[in-house]
mmCIF file of C-alpha atoms in Angstrom:
data_model
loop_
_atom_site.group_PDB
_atom_site.id
_atom_site.type_symbol
_atom_site.label_atom_id
_atom_site.label_comp_id
_atom_site.label_asym_id
_atom_site.label_seq_id
_atom_site.Cartn_x
_atom_site.Cartn_y
_atom_site.Cartn_z
ATOM 1 C CA PRO A 1100 43.040 3.512 12.284
ATOM 2 C CA ARG A 1101 39.560 2.006 12.619
ATOM 3 C CA THR A 1102 38.388 1.362 16.184
ATOM 4 C CA THR A 1103 35.028 -0.323 15.419
ATOM 5 C CA PRO A 1104 35.126 -3.684 13.670
ATOM 6 C CA PRO A 1105 33.351 -3.492 10.265
ATOM 7 C CA CYS A 1106 31.077 -6.431 11.131
ATOM 8 C CA GLN A 1107 29.378 -4.586 14.001
ATOM 9 C CA LYS A 1108 25.948 -3.142 13.313
ATOM 10 C CA ASP A 1109 26.878 0.212 14.825
ATOM 11 C CA ALA A 1110 29.660 0.655 12.330
ATOM 12 C CA MET A 1111 27.275 1.394 9.468
ATOM 13 C CA PRO A 1112 24.573 4.107 9.552
ATOM 14 C CA GLU A 1113 21.067 2.769 9.142
ATOM 15 C CA GLU A 1114 18.961 4.216 6.367
ATOM 16 C CA GLU A 1115 15.274 4.665 7.131
ATOM 17 C CA GLU A 1116 13.234 2.380 4.940
ATOM 18 C CA ASP A 1117 10.011 3.613 3.315
ATOM 19 C CA THR A 1118 7.573 0.957 4.439
ATOM 20 C CA GLY A 1119 4.456 2.332 2.810
ATOM 21 C CA PRO A 1120 0.953 2.007 4.257
ATOM 22 C CA THR A 1121 -0.058 -0.486 6.960
ATOM 23 C CA ILE A 1122 -2.536 -3.266 6.246
ATOM 24 C CA PHE A 1123 -5.267 -1.016 7.656
ATOM 25 C CA GLU A 1124 -4.256 2.153 5.761
ATOM 26 C CA ALA A 1125 -4.163 0.385 2.419
ATOM 27 C CA ALA A 1126 -7.813 -0.659 2.735
ATOM 28 C CA ALA A 1127 -9.124 2.358 4.679
ATOM 29 C CA ASP A 1128 -11.335 3.661 1.877
ATOM 30 C CA GLU A 1129 -13.556 0.575 1.860
ATOM 31 C CA GLU A 1130 -17.108 0.770 3.236
ATOM 32 C CA ILE A 1131 -19.227 -1.846 4.935
ATOM 33 C CA THR A 1132 -21.837 -3.115 2.441
ATOM 34 C CA GLU A 1133 -25.045 -5.065 2.940
ATOM 35 C CA THR A 1134 -23.201 -8.294 2.102
ATOM 36 C CA HIS A 1135 -21.282 -8.156 5.386
ATOM 37 C CA TRP A 1136 -23.934 -10.264 7.133
ATOM 38 C CA GLU A 1137 -21.932 -10.890 10.338
ATOM 39 C CA TYR A 1138 -21.520 -7.122 10.962
ATOM 40 C CA HIS A 1139 -25.201 -6.403 10.357
ATOM 41 C CA CYS A 1140 -26.365 -9.383 12.525
ATOM 42 C CA ARG A 1141 -24.191 -8.231 15.426
ATOM 43 C CA LYS A 1142 -25.289 -4.586 14.965
ATOM 44 C CA ASN A 1143 -29.013 -5.493 15.093
ATOM 45 C CA ARG A 1144 -28.890 -7.792 18.162
ATOM 46 C CA ASN A 1145 -30.344 -6.693 21.508
ATOM 47 C CA GLU A 1146 -33.148 -4.676 19.893
ATOM 48 C CA GLY A 1147 -30.752 -2.679 17.706
ATOM 49 C CA LYS A 1148 -28.235 -1.884 20.490
ATOM 50 C CA GLY A 1149 -25.700 -4.396 19.143
ATOM 51 C CA ASP A 1150 -23.996 -7.319 20.869
ATOM 52 C CA ALA A 1151 -20.754 -7.264 22.850
ATOM 53 C CA VAL A 1152 -18.561 -7.692 19.775
ATOM 54 C CA TYR A 1153 -20.263 -4.822 17.900
ATOM 55 C CA ASN A 1154 -20.139 -2.515 20.897
ATOM 56 C CA ASN A 1155 -16.534 -3.198 21.944
ATOM 57 C CA LEU A 1156 -14.614 -3.984 18.747
ATOM 58 C CA ALA A 1157 -14.106 -2.227 15.440
ATOM 59 C CA TYR A 1158 -14.949 -3.965 12.175
ATOM 60 C CA VAL A 1159 -12.153 -2.857 9.841
ATOM 61 C CA PRO A 1160 -10.958 -3.620 6.313
ATOM 62 C CA VAL A 1161 -7.581 -5.266 6.046
ATOM 63 C CA CYS A 1162 -5.464 -5.468 2.913
ATOM 64 C CA ASN A 1163 -4.646 -9.134 2.395
ATOM 65 C CA CYS A 1164 -2.078 -8.543 -0.357
ATOM 66 C CA MET A 1165 0.434 -6.456 1.629
ATOM 67 C CA PRO A 1166 3.225 -5.508 1.156
ATOM 68 C CA VAL A 1167 2.545 -5.489 -2.579
ATOM 69 C CA CYS A 1168 -0.638 -3.421 -2.475
ATOM 70 C CA ARG A 1169 0.281 0.276 -2.213
ATOM 71 C CA ALA A 1170 -2.441 2.458 -3.724
ATOM 72 C CA GLY A 1171 -5.679 1.288 -2.154
ATOM 73 C CA CYS A 1172 -6.711 -2.320 -1.767
ATOM 74 C CA ARG A 1173 -9.194 -3.644 -4.299
ATOM 75 C CA ASN A 1174 -10.176 -6.807 -2.454
ATOM 76 C CA PRO A 1175 -9.836 -6.347 1.322
ATOM 77 C CA SER A 1176 -10.710 -8.843 4.051
ATOM 78 C CA TRP A 1177 -12.567 -7.664 7.116
ATOM 79 C CA MET A 1178 -11.780 -8.318 10.770
ATOM 80 C CA TRP A 1179 -12.896 -7.446 14.257
ATOM 81 C CA THR A 1180 -10.133 -5.702 16.228
ATOM 82 C CA LYS A 1181 -9.720 -3.660 19.372
ATOM 83 C CA LYS A 1182 -11.014 -0.131 18.961
ATOM 84 C CA THR A 1183 -8.286 2.497 18.869
ATOM 85 C CA ALA A 1184 -8.266 6.279 18.419
ATOM 86 C CA GLY A 1185 -7.414 5.935 14.702
ATOM 87 C CA ARG A 1186 -9.990 3.264 13.907
#
């Protein structure tokens, strides 16, 4: 006899889903070019020492077509985000 009702979530084992890369991992190979004017303006402020945003945040590429983009993003967006050990 079954003791757990079949409608309960615990009754069925969960399979781990392959989620693929994050929005940051998909675009990680991109480099900052000379056309990223905001980055270069912030970097060159204060006699080349950078402004508060440049010194305290990371300017990172972000894949804007996730979750479809899997093998490297061809047209990433860029954003300022909190610096972490991985970025």
